[in-house]
Coordinates of C-alpha atoms in Angstrom, one line a residue:
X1 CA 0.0 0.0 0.0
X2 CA 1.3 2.9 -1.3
X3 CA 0.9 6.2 0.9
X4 CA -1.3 7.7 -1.5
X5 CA -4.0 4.9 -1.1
X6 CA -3.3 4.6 2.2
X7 CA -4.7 8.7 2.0
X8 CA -7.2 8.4 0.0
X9 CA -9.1 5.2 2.0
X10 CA -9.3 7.8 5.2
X11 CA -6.3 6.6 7.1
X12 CA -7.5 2.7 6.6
X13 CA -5.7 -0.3 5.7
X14 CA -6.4 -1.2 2.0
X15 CA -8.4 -4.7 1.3
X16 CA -7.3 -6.7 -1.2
X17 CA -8.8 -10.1 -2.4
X18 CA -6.2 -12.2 -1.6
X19 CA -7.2 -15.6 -2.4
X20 CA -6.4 -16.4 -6.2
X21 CA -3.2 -14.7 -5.9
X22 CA -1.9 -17.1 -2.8
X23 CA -2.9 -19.9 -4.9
X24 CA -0.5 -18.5 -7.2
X25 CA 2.7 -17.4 -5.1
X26 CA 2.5 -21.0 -3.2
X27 CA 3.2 -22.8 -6.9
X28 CA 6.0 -20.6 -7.4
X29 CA 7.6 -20.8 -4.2
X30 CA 7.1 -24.6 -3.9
X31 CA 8.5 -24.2 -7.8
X32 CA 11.7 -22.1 -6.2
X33 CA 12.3 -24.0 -3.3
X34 CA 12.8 -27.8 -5.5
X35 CA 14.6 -25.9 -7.6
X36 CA 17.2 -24.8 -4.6
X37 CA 16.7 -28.3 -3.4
X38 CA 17.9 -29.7 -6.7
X39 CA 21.1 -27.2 -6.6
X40 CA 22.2 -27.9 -3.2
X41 CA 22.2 -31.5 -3.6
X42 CA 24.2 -31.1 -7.0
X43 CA 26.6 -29.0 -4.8
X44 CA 27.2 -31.3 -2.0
X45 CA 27.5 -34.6 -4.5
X46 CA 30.1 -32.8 -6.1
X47 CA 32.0 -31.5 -3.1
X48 CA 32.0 -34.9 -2.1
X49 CA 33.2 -36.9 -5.0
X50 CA 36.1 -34.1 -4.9
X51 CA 36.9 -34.3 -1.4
X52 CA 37.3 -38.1 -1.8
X53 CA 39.6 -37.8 -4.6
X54 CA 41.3 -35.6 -2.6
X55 CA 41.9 -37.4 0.2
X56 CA 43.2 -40.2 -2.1
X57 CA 45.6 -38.7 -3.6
X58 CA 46.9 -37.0 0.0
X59 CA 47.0 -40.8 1.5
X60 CA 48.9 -41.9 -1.4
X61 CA 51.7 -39.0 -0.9
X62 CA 51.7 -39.8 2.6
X63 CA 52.3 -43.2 1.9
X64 CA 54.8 -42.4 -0.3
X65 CA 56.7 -40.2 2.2
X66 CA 56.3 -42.5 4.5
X67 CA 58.1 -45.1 2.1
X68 CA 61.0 -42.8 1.4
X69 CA 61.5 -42.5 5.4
X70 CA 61.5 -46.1 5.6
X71 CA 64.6 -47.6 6.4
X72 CA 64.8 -51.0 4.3
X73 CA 67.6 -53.4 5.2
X74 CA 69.9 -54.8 3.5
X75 CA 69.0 -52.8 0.3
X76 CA 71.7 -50.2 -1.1
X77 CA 70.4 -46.3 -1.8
X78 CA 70.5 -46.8 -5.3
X79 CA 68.3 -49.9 -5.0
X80 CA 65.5 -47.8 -3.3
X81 CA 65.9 -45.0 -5.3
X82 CA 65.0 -47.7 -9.0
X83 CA 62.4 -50.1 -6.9
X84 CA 58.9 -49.4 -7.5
X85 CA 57.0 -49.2 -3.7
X86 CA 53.5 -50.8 -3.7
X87 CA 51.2 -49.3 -0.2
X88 CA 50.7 -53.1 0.7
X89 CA 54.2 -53.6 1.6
X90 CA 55.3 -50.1 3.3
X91 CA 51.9 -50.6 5.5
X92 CA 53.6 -53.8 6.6
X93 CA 57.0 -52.4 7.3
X94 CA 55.5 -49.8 9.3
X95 CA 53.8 -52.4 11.4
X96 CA 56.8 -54.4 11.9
X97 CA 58.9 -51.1 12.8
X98 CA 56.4 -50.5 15.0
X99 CA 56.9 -53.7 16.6
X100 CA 60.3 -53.3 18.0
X101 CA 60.6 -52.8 21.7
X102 CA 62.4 -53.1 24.8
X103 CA 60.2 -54.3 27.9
X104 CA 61.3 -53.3 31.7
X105 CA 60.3 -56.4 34.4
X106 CA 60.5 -55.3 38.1
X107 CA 61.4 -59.6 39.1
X108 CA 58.5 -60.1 42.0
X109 CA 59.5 -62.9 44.8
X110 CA 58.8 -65.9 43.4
X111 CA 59.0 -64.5 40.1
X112 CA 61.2 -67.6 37.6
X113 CA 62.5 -66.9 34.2
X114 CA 60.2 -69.0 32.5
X115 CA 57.1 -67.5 34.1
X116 CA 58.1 -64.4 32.9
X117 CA 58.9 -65.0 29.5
X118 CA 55.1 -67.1 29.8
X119 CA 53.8 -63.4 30.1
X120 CA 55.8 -61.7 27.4
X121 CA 54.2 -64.7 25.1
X122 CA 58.2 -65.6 24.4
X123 CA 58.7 -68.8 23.5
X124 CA 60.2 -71.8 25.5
X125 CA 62.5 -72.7 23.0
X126 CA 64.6 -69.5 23.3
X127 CA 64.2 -70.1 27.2
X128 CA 65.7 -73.4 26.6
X129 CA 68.7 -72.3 24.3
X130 CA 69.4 -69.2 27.0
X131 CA 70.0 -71.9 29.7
X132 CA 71.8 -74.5 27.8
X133 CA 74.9 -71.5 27.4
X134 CA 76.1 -72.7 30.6
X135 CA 78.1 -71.2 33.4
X136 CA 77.1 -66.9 32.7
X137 CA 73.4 -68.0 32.2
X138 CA 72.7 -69.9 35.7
X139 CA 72.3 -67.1 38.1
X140 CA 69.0 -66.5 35.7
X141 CA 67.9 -69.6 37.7
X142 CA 67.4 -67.7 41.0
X143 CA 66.1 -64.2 40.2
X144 CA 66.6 -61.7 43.0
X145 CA 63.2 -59.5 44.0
X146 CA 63.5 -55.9 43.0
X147 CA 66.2 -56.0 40.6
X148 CA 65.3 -55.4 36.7
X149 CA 65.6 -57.6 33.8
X150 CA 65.2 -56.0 30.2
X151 CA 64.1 -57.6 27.5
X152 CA 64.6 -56.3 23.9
X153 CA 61.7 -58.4 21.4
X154 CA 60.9 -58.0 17.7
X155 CA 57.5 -59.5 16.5
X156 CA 57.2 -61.4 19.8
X157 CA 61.1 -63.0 19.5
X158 CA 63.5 -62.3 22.2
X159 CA 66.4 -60.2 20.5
X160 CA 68.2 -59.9 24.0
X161 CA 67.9 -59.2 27.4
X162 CA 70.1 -57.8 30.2
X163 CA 70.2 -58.3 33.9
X164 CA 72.0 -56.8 36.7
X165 CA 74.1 -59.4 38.6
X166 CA 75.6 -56.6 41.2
X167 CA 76.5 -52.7 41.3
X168 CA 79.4 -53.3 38.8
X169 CA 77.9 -56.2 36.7
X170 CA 75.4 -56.7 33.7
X171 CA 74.6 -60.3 32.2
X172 CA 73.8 -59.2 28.3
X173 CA 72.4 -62.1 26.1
X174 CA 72.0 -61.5 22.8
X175 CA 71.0 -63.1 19.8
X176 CA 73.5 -63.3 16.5
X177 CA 73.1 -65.4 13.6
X178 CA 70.5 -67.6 15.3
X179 CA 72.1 -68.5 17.8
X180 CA 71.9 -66.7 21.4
X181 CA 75.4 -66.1 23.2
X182 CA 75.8 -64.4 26.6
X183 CA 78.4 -62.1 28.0
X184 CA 79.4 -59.9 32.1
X185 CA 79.9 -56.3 31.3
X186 CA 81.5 -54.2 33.7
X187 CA 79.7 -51.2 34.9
X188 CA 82.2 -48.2 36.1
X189 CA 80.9 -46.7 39.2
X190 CA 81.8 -42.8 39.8
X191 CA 84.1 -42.9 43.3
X192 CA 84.4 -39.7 45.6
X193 CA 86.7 -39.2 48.7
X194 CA 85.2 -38.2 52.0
X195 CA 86.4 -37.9 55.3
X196 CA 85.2 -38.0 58.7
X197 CA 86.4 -37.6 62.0
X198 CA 85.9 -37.9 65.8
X199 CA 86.4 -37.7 69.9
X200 CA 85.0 -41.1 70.9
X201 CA 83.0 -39.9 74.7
X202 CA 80.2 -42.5 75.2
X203 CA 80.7 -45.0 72.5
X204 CA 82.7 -45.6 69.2
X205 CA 78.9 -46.2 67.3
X206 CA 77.6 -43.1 68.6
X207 CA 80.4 -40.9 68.0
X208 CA 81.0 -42.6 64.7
X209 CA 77.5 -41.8 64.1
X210 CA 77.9 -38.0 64.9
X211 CA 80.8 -37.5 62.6
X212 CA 78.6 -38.9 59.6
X213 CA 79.8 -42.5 59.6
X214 CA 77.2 -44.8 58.6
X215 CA 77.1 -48.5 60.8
X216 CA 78.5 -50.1 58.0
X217 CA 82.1 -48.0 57.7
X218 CA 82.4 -48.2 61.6
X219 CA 82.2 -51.9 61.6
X220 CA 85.2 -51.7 58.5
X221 CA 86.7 -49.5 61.0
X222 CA 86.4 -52.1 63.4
X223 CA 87.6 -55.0 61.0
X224 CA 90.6 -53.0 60.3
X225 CA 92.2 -52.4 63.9
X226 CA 90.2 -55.7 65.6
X227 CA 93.7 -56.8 65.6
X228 CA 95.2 -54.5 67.9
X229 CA 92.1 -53.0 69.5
X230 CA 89.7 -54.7 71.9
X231 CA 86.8 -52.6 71.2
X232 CA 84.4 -54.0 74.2
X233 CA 87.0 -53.5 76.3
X234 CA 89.8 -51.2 75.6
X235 CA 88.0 -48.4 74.0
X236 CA 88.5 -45.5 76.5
X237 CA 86.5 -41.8 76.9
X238 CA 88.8 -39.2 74.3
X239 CA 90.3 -41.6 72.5
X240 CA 89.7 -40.6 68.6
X241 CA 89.8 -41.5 65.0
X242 CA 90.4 -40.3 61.7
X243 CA 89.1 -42.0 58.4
X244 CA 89.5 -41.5 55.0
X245 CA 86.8 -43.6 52.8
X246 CA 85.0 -43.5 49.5
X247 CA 81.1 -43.2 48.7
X248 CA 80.0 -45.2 45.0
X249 CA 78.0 -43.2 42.7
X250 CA 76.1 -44.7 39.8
X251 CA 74.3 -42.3 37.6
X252 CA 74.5 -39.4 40.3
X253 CA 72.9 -42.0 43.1
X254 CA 74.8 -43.3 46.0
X255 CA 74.8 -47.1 45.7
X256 CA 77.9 -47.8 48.1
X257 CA 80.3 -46.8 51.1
X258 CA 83.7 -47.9 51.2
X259 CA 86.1 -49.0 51.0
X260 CA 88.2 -47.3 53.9
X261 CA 91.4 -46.1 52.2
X262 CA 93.5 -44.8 55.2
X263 CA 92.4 -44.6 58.9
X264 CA 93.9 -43.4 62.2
X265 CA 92.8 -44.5 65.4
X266 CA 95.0 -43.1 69.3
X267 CA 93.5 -45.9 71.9
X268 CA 95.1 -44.8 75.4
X269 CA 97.5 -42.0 73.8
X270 CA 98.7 -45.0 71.3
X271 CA 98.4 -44.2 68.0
X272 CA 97.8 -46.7 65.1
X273 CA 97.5 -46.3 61.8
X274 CA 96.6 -48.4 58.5
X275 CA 96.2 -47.6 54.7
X276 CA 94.8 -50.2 52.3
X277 CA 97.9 -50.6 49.8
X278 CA 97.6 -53.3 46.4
X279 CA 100.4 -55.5 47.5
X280 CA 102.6 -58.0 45.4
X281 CA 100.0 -61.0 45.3
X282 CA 97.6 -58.5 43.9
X283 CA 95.5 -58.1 46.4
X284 CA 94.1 -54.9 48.5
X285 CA 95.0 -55.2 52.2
X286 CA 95.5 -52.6 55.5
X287 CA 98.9 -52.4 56.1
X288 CA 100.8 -50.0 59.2
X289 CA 103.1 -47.4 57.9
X290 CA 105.9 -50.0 58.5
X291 CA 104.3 -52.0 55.8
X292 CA 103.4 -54.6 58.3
X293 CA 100.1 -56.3 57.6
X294 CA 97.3 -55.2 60.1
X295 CA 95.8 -58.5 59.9
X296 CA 97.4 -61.2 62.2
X297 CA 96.9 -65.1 62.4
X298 CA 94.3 -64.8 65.1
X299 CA 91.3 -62.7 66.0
X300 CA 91.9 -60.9 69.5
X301 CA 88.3 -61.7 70.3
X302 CA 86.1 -64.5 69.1
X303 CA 82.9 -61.5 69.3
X304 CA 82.6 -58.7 67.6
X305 CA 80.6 -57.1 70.7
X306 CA 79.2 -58.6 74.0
X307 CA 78.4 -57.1 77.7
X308 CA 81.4 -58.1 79.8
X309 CA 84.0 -60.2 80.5
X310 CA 82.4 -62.5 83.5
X311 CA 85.9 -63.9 83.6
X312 CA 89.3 -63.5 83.3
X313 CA 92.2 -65.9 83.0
X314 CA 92.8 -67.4 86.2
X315 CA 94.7 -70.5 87.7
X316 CA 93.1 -69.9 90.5
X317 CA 89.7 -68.9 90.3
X318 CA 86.5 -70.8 92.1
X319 CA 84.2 -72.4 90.2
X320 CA 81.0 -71.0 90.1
X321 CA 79.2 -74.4 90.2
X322 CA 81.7 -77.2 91.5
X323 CA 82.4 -73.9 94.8
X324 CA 86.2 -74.9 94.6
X325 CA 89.1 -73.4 93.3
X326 CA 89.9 -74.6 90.2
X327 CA 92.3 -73.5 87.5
X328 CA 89.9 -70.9 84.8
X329 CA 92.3 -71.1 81.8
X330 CA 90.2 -68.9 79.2
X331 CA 87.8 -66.1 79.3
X332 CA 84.5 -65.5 79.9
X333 CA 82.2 -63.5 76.6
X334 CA 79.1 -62.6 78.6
X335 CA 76.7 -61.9 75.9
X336 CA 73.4 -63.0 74.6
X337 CA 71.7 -66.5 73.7
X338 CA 72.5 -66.8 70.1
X339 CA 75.2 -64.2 69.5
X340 CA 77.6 -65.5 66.6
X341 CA 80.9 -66.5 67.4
X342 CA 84.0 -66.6 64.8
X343 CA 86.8 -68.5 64.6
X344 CA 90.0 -66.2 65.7
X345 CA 91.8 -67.8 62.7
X346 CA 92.3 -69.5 59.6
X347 CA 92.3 -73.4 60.6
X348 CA 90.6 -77.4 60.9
X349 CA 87.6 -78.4 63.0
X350 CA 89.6 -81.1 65.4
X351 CA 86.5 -81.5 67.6
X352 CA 82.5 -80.7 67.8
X353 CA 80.3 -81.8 69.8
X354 CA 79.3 -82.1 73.5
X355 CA 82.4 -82.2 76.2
X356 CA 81.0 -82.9 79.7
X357 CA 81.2 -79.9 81.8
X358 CA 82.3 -77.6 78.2
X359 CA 78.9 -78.7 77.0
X360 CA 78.7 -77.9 73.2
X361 CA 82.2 -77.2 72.0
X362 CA 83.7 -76.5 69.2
X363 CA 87.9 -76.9 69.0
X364 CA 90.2 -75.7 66.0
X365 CA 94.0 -76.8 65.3
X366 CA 95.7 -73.5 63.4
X367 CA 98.8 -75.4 61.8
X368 CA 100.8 -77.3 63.9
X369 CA 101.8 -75.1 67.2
X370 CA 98.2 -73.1 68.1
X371 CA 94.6 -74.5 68.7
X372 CA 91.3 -72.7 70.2
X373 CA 88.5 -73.5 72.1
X374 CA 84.8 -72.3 71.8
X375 CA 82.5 -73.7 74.8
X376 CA 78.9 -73.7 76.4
X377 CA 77.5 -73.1 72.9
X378 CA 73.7 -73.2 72.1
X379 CA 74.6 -74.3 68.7
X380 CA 76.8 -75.1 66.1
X381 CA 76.8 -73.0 62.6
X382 CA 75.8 -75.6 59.2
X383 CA 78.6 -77.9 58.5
X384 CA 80.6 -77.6 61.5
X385 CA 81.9 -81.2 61.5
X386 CA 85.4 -82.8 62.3
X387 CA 88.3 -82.0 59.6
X388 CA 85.9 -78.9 58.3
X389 CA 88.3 -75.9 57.2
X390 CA 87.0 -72.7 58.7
X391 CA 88.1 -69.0 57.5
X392 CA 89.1 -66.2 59.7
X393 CA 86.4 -64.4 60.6
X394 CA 83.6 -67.6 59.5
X395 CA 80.6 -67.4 61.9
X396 CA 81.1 -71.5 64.0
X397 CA 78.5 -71.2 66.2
X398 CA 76.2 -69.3 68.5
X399 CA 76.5 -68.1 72.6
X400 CA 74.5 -70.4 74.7
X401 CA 74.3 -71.5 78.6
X402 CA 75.3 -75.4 77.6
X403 CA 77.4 -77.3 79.9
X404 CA 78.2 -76.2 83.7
X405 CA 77.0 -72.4 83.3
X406 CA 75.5 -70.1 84.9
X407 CA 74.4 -68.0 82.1
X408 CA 75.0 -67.2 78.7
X409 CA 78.4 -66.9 77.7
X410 CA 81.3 -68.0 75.5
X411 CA 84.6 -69.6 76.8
X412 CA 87.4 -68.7 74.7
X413 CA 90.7 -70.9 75.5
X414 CA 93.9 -70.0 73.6
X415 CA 96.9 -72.9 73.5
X416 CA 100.4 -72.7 72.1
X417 CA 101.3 -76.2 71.6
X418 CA 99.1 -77.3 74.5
X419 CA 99.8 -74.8 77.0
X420 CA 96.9 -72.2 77.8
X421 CA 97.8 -68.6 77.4
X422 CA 95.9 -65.6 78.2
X423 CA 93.7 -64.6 75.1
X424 CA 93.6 -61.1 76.0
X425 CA 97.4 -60.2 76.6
X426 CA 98.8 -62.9 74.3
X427 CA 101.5 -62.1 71.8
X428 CA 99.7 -62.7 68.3
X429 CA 101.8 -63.3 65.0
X430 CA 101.5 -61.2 62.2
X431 CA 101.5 -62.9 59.1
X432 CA 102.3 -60.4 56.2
X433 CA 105.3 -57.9 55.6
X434 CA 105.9 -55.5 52.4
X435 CA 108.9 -57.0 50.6
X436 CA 111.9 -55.4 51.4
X437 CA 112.7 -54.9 47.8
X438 CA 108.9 -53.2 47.7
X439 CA 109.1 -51.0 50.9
X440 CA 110.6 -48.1 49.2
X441 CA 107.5 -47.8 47.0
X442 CA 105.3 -48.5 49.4
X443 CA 106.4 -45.8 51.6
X444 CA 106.4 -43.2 48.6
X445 CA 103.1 -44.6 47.6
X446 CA 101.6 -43.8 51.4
X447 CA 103.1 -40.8 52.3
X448 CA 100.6 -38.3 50.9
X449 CA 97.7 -40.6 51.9
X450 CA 98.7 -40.7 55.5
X451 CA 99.5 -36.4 55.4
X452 CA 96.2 -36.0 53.8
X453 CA 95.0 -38.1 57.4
X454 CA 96.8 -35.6 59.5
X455 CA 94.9 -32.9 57.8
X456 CA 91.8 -33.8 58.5
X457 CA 91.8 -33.8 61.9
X458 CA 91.6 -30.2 61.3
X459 CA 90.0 -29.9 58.1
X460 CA 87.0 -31.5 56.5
X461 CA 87.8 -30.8 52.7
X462 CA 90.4 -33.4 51.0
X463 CA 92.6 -32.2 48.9
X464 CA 92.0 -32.6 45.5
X465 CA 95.8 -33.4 44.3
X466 CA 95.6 -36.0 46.3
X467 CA 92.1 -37.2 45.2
X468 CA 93.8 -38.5 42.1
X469 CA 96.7 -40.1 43.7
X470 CA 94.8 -42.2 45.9
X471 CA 92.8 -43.2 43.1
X472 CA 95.5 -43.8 40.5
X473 CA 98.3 -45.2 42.5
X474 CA 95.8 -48.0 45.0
X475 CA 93.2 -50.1 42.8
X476 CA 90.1 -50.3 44.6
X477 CA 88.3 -53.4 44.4
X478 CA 85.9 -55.3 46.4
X479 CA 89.1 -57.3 48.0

């Protein structure tokens, strides 16, 4: 409606007839609409049909850029550059590529070798070929809980597999030319030198303790003066120690202490020192700055630690059970119901058993002048038997209250071709000497080892020159 007509009907809407027309304009919009119908479905056939196409040909350059990053083995760059590359076969090297992996296995107790390689879906045969190797193979019999064993498998076939026998040991087996071999590979820990220090006042554990000494390095401090110290009983208030020692790293993680390379320890005012030296037989032992071996034939006490002596050497002692004088000729280890006793030296078991008022007793000839005698036992250690050889140091038997006793205790009896002697004042041979021919480079060797020990008693830092002569001139082992 024009404004005009809009005028001229007095301000009123114009009425139209309206009902042919709309018969009219809904043909030609149903008309319209089919028509745009028809278009748009044209359109999105098309788009679709190109799209596909599309996609096509980006899957095959995708395969084929894939193919040229391929590696394919035992084929020479020319060789790929002149061979024609179907889809089929670079979808099936990427498959097998993908394939390749190496599997971690945190061993569980009662974990085997075989049950594991059940759950990796490896086969028994190759299980069967590892252990038929031999010797390097058979610690895979008894797997340890918590240690790792890696497996490296292509297409469900063991390639190899590693496992770690110790700190400084890897087993590798590995497969070449079908046939699986095996072979130890040295791992190279990472040593640094530390020191520590101390003024023993209650005990030698709790002043170790305070000077940053972990249980383990005091009882190689122990080890390496048991000789000449008696550490239950000799150890007095103020008397003091010095070490020098090493701490293992592997891959920036402490994984050992030790060993102790020098040490310094004044018992009473006396002064004793020892520095682990790689002598002529090749081995790593403490010697004195004499070059005289701080290990002797015998022990000075069969127990590491105990509560007392309840008895001292005596010919003339009375018996706590008979009430009579009779002659006491060894001493008395007061100390707990199954405390482990050593033997005091290398030597043969000439007796075990029960021996009346000794009750269980254990007695060891040491070549042909010295023997020893271990009584009132609760029990013997595995395979104690007669003609047994025992080690210094080898765990016999355990404290008891066998026999005629009172209480718990050890008698210790020390005989020089069959006369008793006082164990604790006895004169005990030394067994090992620096060559004389040697002693001049053992002495050189020492010397800044045992001035970098009388530094530290003032000083905590180690000197770095002498960092690498420790390290270069002594070979550290696990000796």
């Amino acid at each position: 409606m024009t404004y005009k007509i809009f005028l001229k009907n007095n301000c009123k809407a114009e009425i139209r007839s309206s009902y042919p027309r709309s018969i009219f304009s809904l043909f030609i919009m149903t008309l319209c609409l089919s028509s745009l119908g028809v278009f748009c479905g044209y359109i999105i056939l098309a788009q679709n049909q190109f799209g596909t196409k599309e996609r096509s040909i980006d899957k095959s350059v995708a395969l084929e850029v894939e193919t040229i990053n391929t590696p394919i083995p035992n084929k020479k760059i020319k060789d790929i550059e002149t061979s024609k590359l179907s889809p089929s076969k670079t979808k099936k090297e990427i498959e097998n590529t993908a394939n390749i992996s190496w599997k971690s296995i945190i061993i569980k107790p009662g974990d085997s070798l075989a049950l594991i390689f059940s759950k990796l879906g490896l086969s028994a045969k190759s299980l069967h070929e590892i252990m038929l190797i031999g010797k390097k193979t058979s610690i895979l019999k008894k797997l340890s809980p918590g240690k790792k064993i890696n497996f490296h498998i292509i297409d469900n076939e063991l390639i190899a597999l590693n496992y770690e026998i110790n700190l400084v040991k890897i087993l590798e087996v590995s497969k070449n030319d079908n046939k699986y071999i095996a072979k130890e590979i040295d791992i190279k820990l990472d040593s640094t030198v530390k020191n520590a220090n101390g003024v023993i006042k209650e005990s030698l554990f709790l002043s170790g303790e305070k000077a940053g000494l972990s249980d383990n390095l005091i009882m190689q401090l122990v080890a390496i003066f048991g000789w000449d110290i008696d550490f239950a009983l000799d150890i007095r208030e103020g008397d003091s120690f010095a070490v020098l020692y090493e701490e293992q790293y592997k891959e920036g993680v402490m994984v050992a202490e030790g060993p102790i390379i020098a040490a310094e320890f004044i018992n009473r005012g006396k002064i004793i020192k020892a520095v682990r030296y790689l002598d002529s037989t090749g081995q790593n032992n403490y010697y004195n700055s004499n070059g005289e071996a701080m290990k002797k034939a015998f022990l000075r006490t069969p127990i590491d630690f105990f509560s007392r002596i309840s008895s001292k050497f005596s010919l003339k002692r009375k018996h706590p059970v008979l009430n009579k004088i009779r002659a006491h000729k060894g001493v008395d280890y007061a100390a707990p119901i199954g405390t482990p006793i050593k033997a005091t030296g290398d030597g043969v078991v000439n007796y075990v058993g029960k021996n009346g008022g000794y009750g269980n007793t254990i007695k060891l000839k040491h070549g042909g002048a010295y023997t020893t005698l271990y009584a009132h036992l609760q029990r013997f250690a595995k395979n104690m038997r007669r003609g047994e050889k025992v080690k210094q140091g080898q765990i016999i038997g355990y404290v008891g209250t066998t026999g005629l006793s009172t209480g718990p205790h050890l008698h210790y009896e020390f005989q020089i071709h069959g006369v008793h002697r006082n164990p604790l004042t006895v004169q005990l041979p030394k067994v090992r000497v620096i060559d004389r021919k040697n002693i001049a480079e053992f002495k050189k060797t020492i010397a800044p080892i045992l001035a970098e020990l009388d530094l530290i008693k003032g000083k905590n830092v180690l000197s770095a020159k002498y960092t690498k002569t420790i390290t270069k001139e002594i070979k550290l082992d696990d000796g």
